XYZ file of C-alpha atoms in Angstrom:
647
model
C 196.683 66.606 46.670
C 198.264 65.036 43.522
C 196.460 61.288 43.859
C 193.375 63.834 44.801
C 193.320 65.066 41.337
C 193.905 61.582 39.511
C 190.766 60.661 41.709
C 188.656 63.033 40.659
C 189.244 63.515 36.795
C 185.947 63.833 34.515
C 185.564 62.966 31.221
C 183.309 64.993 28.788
C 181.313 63.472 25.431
C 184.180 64.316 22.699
C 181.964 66.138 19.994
C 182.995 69.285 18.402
C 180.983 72.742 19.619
C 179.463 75.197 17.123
C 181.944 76.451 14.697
C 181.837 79.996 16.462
C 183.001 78.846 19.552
C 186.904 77.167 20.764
C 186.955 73.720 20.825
C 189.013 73.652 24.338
C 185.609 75.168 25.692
C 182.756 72.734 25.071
C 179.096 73.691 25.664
C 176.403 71.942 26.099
C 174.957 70.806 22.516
C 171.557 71.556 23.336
C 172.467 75.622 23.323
C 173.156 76.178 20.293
C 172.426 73.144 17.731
C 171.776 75.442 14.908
C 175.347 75.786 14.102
C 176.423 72.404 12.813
C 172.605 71.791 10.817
C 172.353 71.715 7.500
C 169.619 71.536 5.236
C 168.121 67.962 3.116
C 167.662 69.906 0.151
C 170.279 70.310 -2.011
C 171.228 74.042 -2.306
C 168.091 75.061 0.739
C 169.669 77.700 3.259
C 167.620 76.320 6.062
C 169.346 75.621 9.528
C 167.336 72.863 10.559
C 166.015 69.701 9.075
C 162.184 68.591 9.158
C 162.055 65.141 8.522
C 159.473 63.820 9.907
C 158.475 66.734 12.287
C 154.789 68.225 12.918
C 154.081 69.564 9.176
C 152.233 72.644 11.714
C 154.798 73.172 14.359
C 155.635 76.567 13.895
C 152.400 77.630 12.152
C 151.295 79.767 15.515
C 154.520 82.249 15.091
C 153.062 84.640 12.954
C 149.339 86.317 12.864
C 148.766 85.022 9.186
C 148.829 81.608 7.543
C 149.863 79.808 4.154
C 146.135 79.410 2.524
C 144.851 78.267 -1.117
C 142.389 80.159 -2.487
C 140.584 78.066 -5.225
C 138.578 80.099 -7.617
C 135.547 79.148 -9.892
C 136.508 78.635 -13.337
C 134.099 80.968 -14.472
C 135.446 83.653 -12.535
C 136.441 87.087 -14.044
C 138.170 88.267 -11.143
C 140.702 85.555 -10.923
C 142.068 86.327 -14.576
C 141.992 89.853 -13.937
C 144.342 89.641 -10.551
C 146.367 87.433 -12.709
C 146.657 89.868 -15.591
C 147.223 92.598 -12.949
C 150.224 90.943 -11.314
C 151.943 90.031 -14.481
C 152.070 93.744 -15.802
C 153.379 94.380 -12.643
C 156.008 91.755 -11.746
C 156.463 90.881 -15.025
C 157.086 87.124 -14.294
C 155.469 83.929 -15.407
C 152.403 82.917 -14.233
C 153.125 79.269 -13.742
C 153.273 78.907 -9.810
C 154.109 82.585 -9.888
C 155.018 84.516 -6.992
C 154.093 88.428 -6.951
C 155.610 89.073 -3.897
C 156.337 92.692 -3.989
C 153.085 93.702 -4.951
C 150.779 94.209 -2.596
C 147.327 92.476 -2.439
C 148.630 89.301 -4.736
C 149.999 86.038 -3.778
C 151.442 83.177 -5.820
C 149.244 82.018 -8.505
C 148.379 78.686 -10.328
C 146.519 78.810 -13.790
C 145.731 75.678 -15.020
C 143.976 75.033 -11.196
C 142.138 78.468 -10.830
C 144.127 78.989 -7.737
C 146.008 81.730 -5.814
C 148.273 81.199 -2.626
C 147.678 84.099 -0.291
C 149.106 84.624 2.846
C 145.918 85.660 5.209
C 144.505 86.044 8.763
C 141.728 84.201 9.555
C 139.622 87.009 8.976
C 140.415 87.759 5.857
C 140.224 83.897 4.836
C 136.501 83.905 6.286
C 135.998 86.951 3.557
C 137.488 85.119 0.731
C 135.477 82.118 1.273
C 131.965 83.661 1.392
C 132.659 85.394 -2.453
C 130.335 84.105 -5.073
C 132.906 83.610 -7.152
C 135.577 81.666 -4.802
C 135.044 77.832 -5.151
C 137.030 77.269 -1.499
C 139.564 78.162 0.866
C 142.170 75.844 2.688
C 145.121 75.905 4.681
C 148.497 75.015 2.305
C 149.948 72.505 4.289
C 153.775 71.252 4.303
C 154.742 68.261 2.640
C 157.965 66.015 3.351
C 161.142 64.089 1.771
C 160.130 60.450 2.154
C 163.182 58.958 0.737
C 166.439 57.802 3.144
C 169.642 60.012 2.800
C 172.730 57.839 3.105
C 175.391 59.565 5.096
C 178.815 60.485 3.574
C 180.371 58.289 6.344
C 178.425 55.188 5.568
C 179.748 55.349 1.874
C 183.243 56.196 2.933
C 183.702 53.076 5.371
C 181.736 50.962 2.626
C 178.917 49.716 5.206
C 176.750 49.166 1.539
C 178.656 46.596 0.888
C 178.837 44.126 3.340
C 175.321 42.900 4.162
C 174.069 42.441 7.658
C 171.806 39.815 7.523
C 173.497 38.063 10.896
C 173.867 41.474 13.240
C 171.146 40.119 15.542
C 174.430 38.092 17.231
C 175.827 41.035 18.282
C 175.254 43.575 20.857
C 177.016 47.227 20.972
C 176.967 49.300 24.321
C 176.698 52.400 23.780
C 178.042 54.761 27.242
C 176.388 58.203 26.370
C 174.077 60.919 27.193
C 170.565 58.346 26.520
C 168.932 57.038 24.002
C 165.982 58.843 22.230
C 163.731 55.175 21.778
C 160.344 57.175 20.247
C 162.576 58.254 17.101
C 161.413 56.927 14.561
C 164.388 55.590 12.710
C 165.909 54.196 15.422
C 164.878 50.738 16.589
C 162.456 50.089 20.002
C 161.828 47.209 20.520
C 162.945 45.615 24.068
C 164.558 42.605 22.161
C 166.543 44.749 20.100
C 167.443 47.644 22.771
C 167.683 47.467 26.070
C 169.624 49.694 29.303
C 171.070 49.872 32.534
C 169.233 51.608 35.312
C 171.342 51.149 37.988
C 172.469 54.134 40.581
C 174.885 55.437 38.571
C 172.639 56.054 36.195
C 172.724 59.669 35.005
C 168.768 59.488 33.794
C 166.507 57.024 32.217
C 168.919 55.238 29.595
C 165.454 55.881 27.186
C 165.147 59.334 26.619
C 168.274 62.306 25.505
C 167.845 65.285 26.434
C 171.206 66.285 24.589
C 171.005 64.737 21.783
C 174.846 63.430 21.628
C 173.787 59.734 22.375
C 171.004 59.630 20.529
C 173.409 60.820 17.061
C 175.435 58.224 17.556
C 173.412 55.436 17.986
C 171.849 56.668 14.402
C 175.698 56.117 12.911
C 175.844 52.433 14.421
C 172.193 51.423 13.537
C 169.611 53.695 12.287
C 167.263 51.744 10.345
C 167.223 51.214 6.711
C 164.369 50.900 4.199
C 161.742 52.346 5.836
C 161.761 55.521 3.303
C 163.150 57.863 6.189
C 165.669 59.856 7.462
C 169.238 58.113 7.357
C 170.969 54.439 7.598
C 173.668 53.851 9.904
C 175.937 51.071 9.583
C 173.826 48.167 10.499
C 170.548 48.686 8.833
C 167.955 46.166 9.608
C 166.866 47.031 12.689
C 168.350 43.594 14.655
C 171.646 45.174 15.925
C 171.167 44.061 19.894
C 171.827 48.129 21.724
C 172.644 48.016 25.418
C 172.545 52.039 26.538
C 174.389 53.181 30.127
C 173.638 56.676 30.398
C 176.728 58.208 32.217
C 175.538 61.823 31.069
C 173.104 64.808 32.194
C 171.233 67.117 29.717
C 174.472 69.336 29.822
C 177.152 66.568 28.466
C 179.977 68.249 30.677
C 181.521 65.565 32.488
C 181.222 62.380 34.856
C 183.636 60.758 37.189
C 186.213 58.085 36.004
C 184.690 55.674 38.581
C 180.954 55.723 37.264
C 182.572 55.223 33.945
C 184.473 52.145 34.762
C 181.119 51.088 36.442
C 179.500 51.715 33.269
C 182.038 49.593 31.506
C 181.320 46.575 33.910
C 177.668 46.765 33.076
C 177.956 46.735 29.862
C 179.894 43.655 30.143
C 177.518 42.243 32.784
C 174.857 42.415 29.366
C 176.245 40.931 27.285
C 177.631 43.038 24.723
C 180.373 42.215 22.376
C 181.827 45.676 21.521
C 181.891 49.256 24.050
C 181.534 52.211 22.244
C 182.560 55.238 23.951
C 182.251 58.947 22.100
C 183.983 60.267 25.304
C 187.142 61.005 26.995
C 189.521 62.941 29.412
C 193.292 64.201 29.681
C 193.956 61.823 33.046
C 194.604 58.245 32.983
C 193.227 55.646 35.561
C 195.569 52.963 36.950
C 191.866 51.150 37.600
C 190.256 52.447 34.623
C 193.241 50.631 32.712
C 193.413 47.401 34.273
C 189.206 47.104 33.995
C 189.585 47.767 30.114
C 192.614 45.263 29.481
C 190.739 42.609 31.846
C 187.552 43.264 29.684
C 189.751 42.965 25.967
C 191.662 40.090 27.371
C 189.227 38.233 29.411
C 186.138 38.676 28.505
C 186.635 39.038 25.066
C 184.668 42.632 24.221
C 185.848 44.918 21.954
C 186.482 48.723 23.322
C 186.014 51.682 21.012
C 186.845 55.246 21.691
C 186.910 58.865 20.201
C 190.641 59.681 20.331
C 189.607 63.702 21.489
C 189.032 66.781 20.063
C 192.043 69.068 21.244
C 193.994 68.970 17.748
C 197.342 68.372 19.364
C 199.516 65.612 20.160
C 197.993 64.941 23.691
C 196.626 61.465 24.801
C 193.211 61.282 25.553
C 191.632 58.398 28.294
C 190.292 55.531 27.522
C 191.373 55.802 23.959
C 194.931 55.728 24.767
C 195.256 52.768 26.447
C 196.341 50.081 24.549
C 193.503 47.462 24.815
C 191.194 50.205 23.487
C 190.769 51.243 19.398
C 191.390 55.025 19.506
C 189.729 56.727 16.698
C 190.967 59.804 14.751
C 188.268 61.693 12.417
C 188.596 62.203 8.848
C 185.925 64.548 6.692
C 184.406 63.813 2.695
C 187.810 63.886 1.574
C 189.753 61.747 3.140
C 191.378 64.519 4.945
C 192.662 64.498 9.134
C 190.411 66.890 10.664
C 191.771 69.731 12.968
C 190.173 69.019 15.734
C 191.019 65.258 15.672
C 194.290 64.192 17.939
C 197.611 62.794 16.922
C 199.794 60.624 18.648
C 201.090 57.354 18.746
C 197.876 55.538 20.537
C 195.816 56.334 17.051
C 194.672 53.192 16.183
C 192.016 53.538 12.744
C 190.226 57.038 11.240
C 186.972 57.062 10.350
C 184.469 59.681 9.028
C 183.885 62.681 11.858
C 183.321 66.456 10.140
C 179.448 66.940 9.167
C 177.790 63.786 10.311
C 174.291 63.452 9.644
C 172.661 61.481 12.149
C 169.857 61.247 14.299
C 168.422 64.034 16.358
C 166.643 63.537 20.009
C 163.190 64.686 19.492
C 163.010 63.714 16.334
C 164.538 64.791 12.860
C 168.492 64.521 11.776
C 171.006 67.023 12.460
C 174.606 66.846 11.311
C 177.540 66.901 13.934
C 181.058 67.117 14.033
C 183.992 65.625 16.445
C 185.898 62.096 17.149
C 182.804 61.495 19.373
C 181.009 61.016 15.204
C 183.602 58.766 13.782
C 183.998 56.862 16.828
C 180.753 55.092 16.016
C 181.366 54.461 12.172
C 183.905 52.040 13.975
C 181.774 50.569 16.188
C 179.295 49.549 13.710
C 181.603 48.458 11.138
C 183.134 46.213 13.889
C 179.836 44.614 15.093
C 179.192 44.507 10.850
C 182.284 41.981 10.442
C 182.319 40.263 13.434
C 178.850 38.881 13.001
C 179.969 36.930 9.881
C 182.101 35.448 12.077
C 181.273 35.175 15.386
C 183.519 32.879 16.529
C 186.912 35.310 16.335
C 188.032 36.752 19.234
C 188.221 40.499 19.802
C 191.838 40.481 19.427
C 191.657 39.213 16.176
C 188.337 41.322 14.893
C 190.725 44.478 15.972
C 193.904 43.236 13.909
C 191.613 42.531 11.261
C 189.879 46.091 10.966
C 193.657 47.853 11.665
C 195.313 45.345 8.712
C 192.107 46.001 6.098
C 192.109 50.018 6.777
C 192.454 52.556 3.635
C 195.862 53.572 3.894
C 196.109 57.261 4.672
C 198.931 59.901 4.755
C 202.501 58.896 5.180
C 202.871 54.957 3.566
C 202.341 52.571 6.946
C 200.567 53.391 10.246
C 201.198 57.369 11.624
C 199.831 58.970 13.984
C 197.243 60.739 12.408
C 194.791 58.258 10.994
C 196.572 55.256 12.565
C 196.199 52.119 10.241
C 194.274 54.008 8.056
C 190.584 54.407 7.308
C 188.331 51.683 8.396
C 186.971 49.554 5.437
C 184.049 47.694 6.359
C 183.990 45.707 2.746
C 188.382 45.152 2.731
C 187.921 43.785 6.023
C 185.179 41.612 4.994
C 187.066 40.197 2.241
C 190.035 39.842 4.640
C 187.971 37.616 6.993
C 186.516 35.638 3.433
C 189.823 34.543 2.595
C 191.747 31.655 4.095
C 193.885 33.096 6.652
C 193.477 31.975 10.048
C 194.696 33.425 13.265
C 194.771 30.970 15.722
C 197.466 28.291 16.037
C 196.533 25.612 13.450
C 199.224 23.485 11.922
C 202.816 24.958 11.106
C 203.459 25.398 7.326
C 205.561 23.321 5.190
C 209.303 25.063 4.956
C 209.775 26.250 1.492
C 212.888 27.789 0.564
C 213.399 31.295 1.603
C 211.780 34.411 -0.979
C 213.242 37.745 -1.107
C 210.802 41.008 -2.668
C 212.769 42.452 -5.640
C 215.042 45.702 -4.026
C 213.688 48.895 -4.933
C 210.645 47.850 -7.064
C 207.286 49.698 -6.680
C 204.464 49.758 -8.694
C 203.292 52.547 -11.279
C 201.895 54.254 -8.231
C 205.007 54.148 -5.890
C 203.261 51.398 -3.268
C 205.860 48.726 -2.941
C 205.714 44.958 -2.087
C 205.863 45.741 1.882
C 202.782 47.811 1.186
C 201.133 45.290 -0.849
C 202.448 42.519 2.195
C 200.381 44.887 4.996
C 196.949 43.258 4.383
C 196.328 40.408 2.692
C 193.639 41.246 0.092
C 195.721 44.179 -1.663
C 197.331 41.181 -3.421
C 194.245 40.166 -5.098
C 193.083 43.111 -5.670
C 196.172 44.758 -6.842
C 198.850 42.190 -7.359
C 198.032 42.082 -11.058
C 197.726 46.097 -11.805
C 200.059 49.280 -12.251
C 203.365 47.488 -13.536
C 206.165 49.052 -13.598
C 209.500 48.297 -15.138
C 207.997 44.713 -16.425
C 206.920 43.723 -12.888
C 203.430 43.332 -10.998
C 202.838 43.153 -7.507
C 202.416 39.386 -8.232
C 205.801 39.384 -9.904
C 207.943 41.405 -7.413
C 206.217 40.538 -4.277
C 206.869 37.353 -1.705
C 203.394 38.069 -0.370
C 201.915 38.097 -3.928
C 203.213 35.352 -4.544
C 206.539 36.524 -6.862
C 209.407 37.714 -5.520
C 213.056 35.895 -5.748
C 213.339 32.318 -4.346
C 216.727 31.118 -3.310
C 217.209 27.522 -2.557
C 217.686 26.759 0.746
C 221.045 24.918 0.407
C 222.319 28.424 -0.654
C 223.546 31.597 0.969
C 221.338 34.893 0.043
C 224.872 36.874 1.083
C 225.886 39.187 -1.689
C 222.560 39.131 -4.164
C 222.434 42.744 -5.097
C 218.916 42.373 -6.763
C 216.522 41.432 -3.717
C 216.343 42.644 -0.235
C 216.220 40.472 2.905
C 212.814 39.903 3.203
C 211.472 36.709 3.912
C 207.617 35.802 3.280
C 206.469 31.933 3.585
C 205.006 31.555 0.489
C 202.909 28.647 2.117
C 200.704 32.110 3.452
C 199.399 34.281 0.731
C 197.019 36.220 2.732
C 199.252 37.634 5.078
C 202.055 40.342 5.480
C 205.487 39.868 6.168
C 207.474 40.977 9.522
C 210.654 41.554 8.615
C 212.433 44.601 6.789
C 215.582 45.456 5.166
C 216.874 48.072 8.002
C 217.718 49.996 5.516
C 214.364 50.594 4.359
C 212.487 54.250 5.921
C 209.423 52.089 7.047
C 211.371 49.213 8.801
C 211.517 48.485 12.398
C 213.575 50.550 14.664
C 215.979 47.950 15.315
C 217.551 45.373 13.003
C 215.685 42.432 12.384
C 217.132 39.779 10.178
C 215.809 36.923 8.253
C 215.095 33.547 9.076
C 215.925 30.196 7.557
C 213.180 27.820 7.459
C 215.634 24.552 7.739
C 219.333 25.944 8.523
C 221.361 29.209 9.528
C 222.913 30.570 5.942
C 226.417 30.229 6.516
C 228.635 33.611 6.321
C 231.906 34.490 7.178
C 231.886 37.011 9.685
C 234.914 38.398 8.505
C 234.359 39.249 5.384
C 232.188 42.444 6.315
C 229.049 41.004 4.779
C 225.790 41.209 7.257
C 225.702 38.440 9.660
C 221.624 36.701 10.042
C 219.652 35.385 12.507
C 218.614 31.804 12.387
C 215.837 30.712 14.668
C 216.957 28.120 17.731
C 216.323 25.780 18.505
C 216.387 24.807 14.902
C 213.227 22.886 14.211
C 211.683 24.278 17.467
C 207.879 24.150 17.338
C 205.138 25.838 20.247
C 203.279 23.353 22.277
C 200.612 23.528 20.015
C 203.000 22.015 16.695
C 203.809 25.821 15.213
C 206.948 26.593 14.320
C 208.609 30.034 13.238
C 207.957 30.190 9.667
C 204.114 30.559 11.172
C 204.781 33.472 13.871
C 206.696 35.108 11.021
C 202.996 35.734 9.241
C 200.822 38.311 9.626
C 203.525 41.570 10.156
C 204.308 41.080 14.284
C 200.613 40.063 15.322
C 201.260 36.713 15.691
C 204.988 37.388 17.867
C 203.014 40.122 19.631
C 200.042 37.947 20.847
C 201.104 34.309 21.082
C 204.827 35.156 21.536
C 205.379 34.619 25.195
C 202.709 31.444 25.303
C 202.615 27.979 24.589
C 206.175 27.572 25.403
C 207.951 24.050 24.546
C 211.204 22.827 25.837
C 211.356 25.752 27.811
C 211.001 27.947 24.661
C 208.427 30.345 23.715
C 208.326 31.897 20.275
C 210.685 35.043 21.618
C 213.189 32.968 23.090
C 213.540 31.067 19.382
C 211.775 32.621 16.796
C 214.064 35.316 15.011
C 211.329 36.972 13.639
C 209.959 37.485 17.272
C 213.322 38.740 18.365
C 214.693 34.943 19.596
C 216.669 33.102 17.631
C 220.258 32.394 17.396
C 223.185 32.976 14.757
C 224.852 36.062 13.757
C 222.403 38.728 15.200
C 222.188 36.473 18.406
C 223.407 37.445 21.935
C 225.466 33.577 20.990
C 227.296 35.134 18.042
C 230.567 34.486 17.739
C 232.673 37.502 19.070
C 234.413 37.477 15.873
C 231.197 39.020 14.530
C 231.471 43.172 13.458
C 229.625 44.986 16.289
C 227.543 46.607 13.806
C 226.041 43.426 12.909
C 224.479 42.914 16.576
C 221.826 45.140 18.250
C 220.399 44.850 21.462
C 217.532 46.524 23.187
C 218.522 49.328 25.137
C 217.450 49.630 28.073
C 216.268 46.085 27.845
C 212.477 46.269 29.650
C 211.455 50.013 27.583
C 208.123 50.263 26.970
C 206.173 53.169 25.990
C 205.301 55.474 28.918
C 201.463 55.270 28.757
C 201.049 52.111 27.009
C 203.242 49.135 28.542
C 202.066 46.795 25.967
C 204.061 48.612 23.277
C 207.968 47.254 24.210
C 210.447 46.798 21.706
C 209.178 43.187 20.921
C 205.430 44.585 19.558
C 207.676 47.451 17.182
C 209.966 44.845 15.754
C-alpha cells in the first residue's frame, strides 16, 4: 500500500483560510471571503470592496431607497424641517444627518435639499408637493484612482520599468483565470490557456477566486485609474493559464500537475508559477521539474506552504524549484509561512490586495500571495535581459535579496526578500556569468579580521551581492575604515604580494577575493568565522602554493593543481572562485581539460592540491586536513545540495 499512497498524493492551492478557522484545515475560499477583506477607505469598517461593482447591486435588500429630495428655494417648509431638526439634534446643518429623529433625513442648505430614506410611495408623495422642485434616487459613486499594494512597494516593482515584458510569458497553474475583470488584461495575444483533458474547467473563468488574485500580483494593469497594479503593469506580460483546480480549491493529483507543468512548457512560457503544494514528493514530479530548469531553460516558482513548521512542502522543495516563504508590511516571517532548509527567497504574503473573480479586489493571505510577487519580479528582470538563462536569473534574484533575520541565508526567508530594483542593478553592472575569459592573477587580498561597519554588516556581507559595494562601500565607517577600505570585494582589503607567505599576519583573515571582479562575492571563509562553510576551505594562490612549514603548527593551504590549470573553455580558478560557490556549483564538474574539471583542481571548488590536499605531505597536523565524511552525502530530499554546493 505504501507506493499506493505516494501515487495518489494531492496537492491543495497554499492560501491561508479565514482567520477564524486552523490553517491545517483549508476551506474552500469561496465560503467565507469576508474574513480576509478589507475596506479602500482609509479608516471604513466595510468587509468588502466595491470597486468597480454595480453602483445598484444591493439596492433591492431593503423596502426603502437612498432618495434626494430637492426643494424650491422659495419654500417655507424646507427651512422649517431644517430649523426643526437642529433644535432637536443639535448638530450642524451642513450635510447634516438627523438620524434619530423621526420624519428627517440628512440635509443640504446651500442646495435646498434633504436626503430621505423612502418607499416608493412615499417618494411619489414628495414629488407631487407644490413646493418640492424634484425627487431622485441618490446614487453611489466610486474611487477612480489605482491603490498600489504594500507588496509591490516592498519588492520595489516601481522601480524597474517594464517596457520589454511582452518577451516573456508566466504560466500560471491555478484555479482559472477571471478574463472579464477589468484590470486584468484579455486580450488573446496577451493571455492565452490550456484546454486539454486534464483541464479542471475553462482556463477563462474562476469560480474561486485564488487564481484569479494571483494573476492580479504578477500583472494587473496599471494606469487605467482602477483597482490595483501588480508587478508588471502595462498590460503586455504574455499569461499562459492551466487550470488544475475546481470551484472548491481542495486538491488535484500529482500526475495532472506534472501534466500541467509539461503544457506550460509546450507554450512557451519562460517562468511556472505555482501557489500550490503537498506534503509527498514525486520521484516523476522531480525529475520533470529538474529536466524543465535544466533543459528547457524555464524558471519554476512555488509557495513554500502554509503549515508554520519545519516540514517540506512539494514542488517547492525540490531543488530546481524557488520555494517562497511569506513576509507581511514589516518585514516580518509570517506564522503560517514554512521553514526549512529548501527556502529559497521571501516575499510579501499577509493582507494581499489583489484581484477578485467577479470583479472588485479583495485582500488574501498565505505563501500561495507571495509566491507571485516572485514570479513577476522574475519575468520583470529577465526581460531586460533575455538572453540569461534561468539558472542565472535565479542566482541573480537569491544574490540581490533584502537580507532578512540571522546575517546570510536561513531558513526562514531564505536569501532574503526579493528586490526587484537590487537585482536590476545587479544585472546593470558588469558581471557576467557565463565562461568568458579567465582574469588576470593579481596578488592575493585578505578582508581586514574583525572589521564591520557602524552597523555590524561585515566585508563577507558586503561580498554576498555585488551592488552592496556601491551602494554601501563608502557609508557607516567604523574605526577609520569603509566597506571600500576593509573589503576585497569593495575593492580595499590587505594585498600581499604574491612572492610572500600570508602565514602569521594577525591583522587580516584568509579570505581571498580577485580584485580583477568587483561585482561579485567571495567563496571562501576563515573557518573560524560563525557564517563560514561547514568544512574548512582554504585559500588559493593565483600563481604558486605559499610555502609553510608544516611543522611549525601554523595552518597548512590549499593551492589549486594543476597549477596554471584552465577549463576547456580558457577559465582558470581565480574565475570559479567568483560569485560565492555559484560558479563551482554549476560549471564545476564541466568543461573538463586534461582530465580536470574545476573540482578536481580548483581549491575553491574543493580540488586543488597542497596542504589541505588528500597529496599533503603526512608530516602535515591532522587538524589541518578535512575530508568529506561520508564522501557522496547529500541532503535527503534535495541531492543537488552535497558537500561541494555548501562549501
Amino acid at each position: 500500500m505504501k507506493t499506493r499512497s505516494i501515487a495518489l498524493a494531492v496537492l491543495s492551492i497554499a492560501i491561508l483560510p479565514p482567520a477564524s478557522i486552523d490553517a491545517r484545515n483549508l476551506r474552500s475560499l469561496t465560503e467565507d471571503d469576508t474574513a480576509n477583506k478589507r475596506t479602500l477607505q482609509s479608516g471604513g469598517g466595510d468587509t468588502d470592496y466595491n470597486i468597480g461593482e454595480n453602483v445598484d447591486a444591493d439596492e433591492n435588500t431593503t423596502s426603502t431607497k437612498r432618495y434626494i429630495v430637492r426643494f424650491k428655494n422659495d419654500s417655507s417648509s424646507y427651512m422649517q424641517r431644517m430649523e426643526t431638526a437642529s433644535l432637536s439634534t443639535n448638530v450642524s446643518m451642513d450635510m447634516t444627518s438627523a438620524s434619530g429623529n423621526p420624519g428627517f433625513g440628512s440635509f443640504l442648505p446651500k442646495d435646498h435639499a434633504e436626503v430621505m430614506n423612502l418607499d416608493e410611495k412615499e417618494a411619489e408623495n414628495w414629488e407631487k408637493r407644490d413646493d418640492v422642485d424634484f425627487v431622485e434616487l441618490d446614487s453611489k459613486v466610486f474611487l477612480h484612482a489605482e491603490e498600489v499594494p504594500y507588496g509591490i512597494n516592498k519588492v520595489k516593482a516601481l522601480s524597474v520599468r517594464d517596457k520589454d515584458v511582452s518577451n516573456r510569458k508566466v504560466c500560471i497553474i491555478d484555479t482559472g483565470f477571471d478574463i472579464n475583470h477589468p484590470d486584468l488584461a484579455s486580450d488573446s495575444s496577451i493571455v492565452t490557456g490550456y484546454e486539454g483533458p486534464f483541464s479542471a474547467g475553462p482556463w477563462d473563468s474562476d469560480n474561486n477566486g485564488h487564481g484569479t488574485h494571483v494573476a492580479g500580483t504578477i500583472a494587473a494593469l496599471g494606469g487605467n485609474d482602477e483597482g490595483v497594479v501588480g508587478v508588471n503593469r502595462n498590460g503586455e506580460l504574455k499569461l499562459h493559464i492551466v487550470r488544475v483546480f475546481g470551484r472548491r480549491g481542495t486538491w488535484a493529483w500529482k500526475s495532472t500537475l506534472v501534466s500541467a507543468m509539461e503544457a506550460c512548457v509546450d507554450a512557451g512560457s519562460n517562468i511556472i508559477s505555482m501557489s500550490l503544494g503537498g506534503p509527498v514528493s514525486s520521484r516523476l514530479e522531480e525529475e520533470a521539474l529538474k529536466r524543465m530548469y535544466e533543459e528547457d531553460n524555464v524558471l519554476v516558482v512555488a509557495a513554500a506552504g502554509n503549515d508554520g513548521n519545519t516540514r517540506y512542502s512539494y514542488p517547492a522543495s525540490y531543488s530546481s524549484v524557488v520555494s517562497v516563504a511569506a513576509t507581511d508590511r514589516n518585514n516580518n516571517l509570517a506564522s503560517f509561512s514554512q521553514r526549512n532548509d529548501q527556502v529559497d527567497i521571501a516575499a510579501p504574503g499577509v493582507d494581499v490586495l489583489s484581484t477578485k473573480a467577479g470583479g472588485g479586489y479583495i485582500a488574501y493571505s498565505g505563501t500561495s500571495m507571495a509566491c507571485p510577487h516572485v514570479s513577476g519580479v522574475a519575468a520583470l528582470i529577465w526581460s531586460m535581459y533575455p538572453e540569461k538563462t534561468a539558472r542565472e536569473i535565479r542566482a541573480v534574484l537569491e544574490a540581490s535579496a533584502e537580507d532578512l533575520g540571522p546575517l546570510g541565508r536561513d531558513d526562514s526567508y531564505g536569501h532574503g526578500l526579493i528586490r526587484a530594483d537590487f537585482a536590476a542593478q545587479f544585472l546593470d553592472s558588469d558581471f557576467t556569468f557565463s565562461p568568458t575569459t579567465a582574469p588576470t592573477p593579481e596578488p592575493p587580498c585578505f578582508d581586514r579580521q574583525g572589521w564591520e561597519n557602524s552597523r555590524g554588516r561585515d566585508c563577507d556581507w558586503h561580498a554576498s551581492a555585488g551592488f552592496r559595494c556601491s551602494l554601501w562601500g563608502s557609508s557607516f565607517e567604523k574605526n577609520g575604515y569603509t566597506a571600500n577600505e576593509a573589503c576585497c570585494a569593495c575593492g580595499g582589503g590587505v594585498k600581499i604580494p604574491i612572492t610572500g607567505s600570508p602565514i602569521g599576519i594577525p591583522v587580516i583573515s584568509p579570505t581571498i577575493h580577485p580584485s580583477t571582479e568587483k561585482s561579485i562575492s567571495p567563496t571562501v571563509r576563515n573557518t573560524s568565522e560563525v557564517t563560514g562553510s561547514p568544512t574548512v576551505t582554504s585559500f588559493e594562490s593565483p600563481t604558486s602554493s605559499p610555502t609553510s612549514d608544516p611543522t611549525s603548527g601554523a595552518p597548512t593551504v590549499c593551492g589549486d593543481f594543476p597549477f596554471g590549470w584552465t577549463d576547456s573553455t580558457g577559465d582558470g580558478c581565480a574565475w570559479y572562485e567568483g560569485f560565492s560557490s555559484f560558479r563551482c556549483r554549476t560549471y564545476g564538474g564541466s568543461y573538463a581539460n586534461n582530465g580536470y574539471t574545476a573540482n578536481d583542481a580548483c581549491c575553491a571548488c574543493g580540488g586543488g592540491g597542497g596542504g589541505s590536499s588528500k597529496t599533503d605531505s603526512p608530516t602535515s597536523s591532522p587538524s589541518d586536513v578535512c575530508f568529506d565524511n561520508p564522501d557522496n552525502w547529500h541532503q535527503r530530499f534535495a541531492r543537488t545540495f552535497n558537500c561541494e554546493w555548501f562549501a
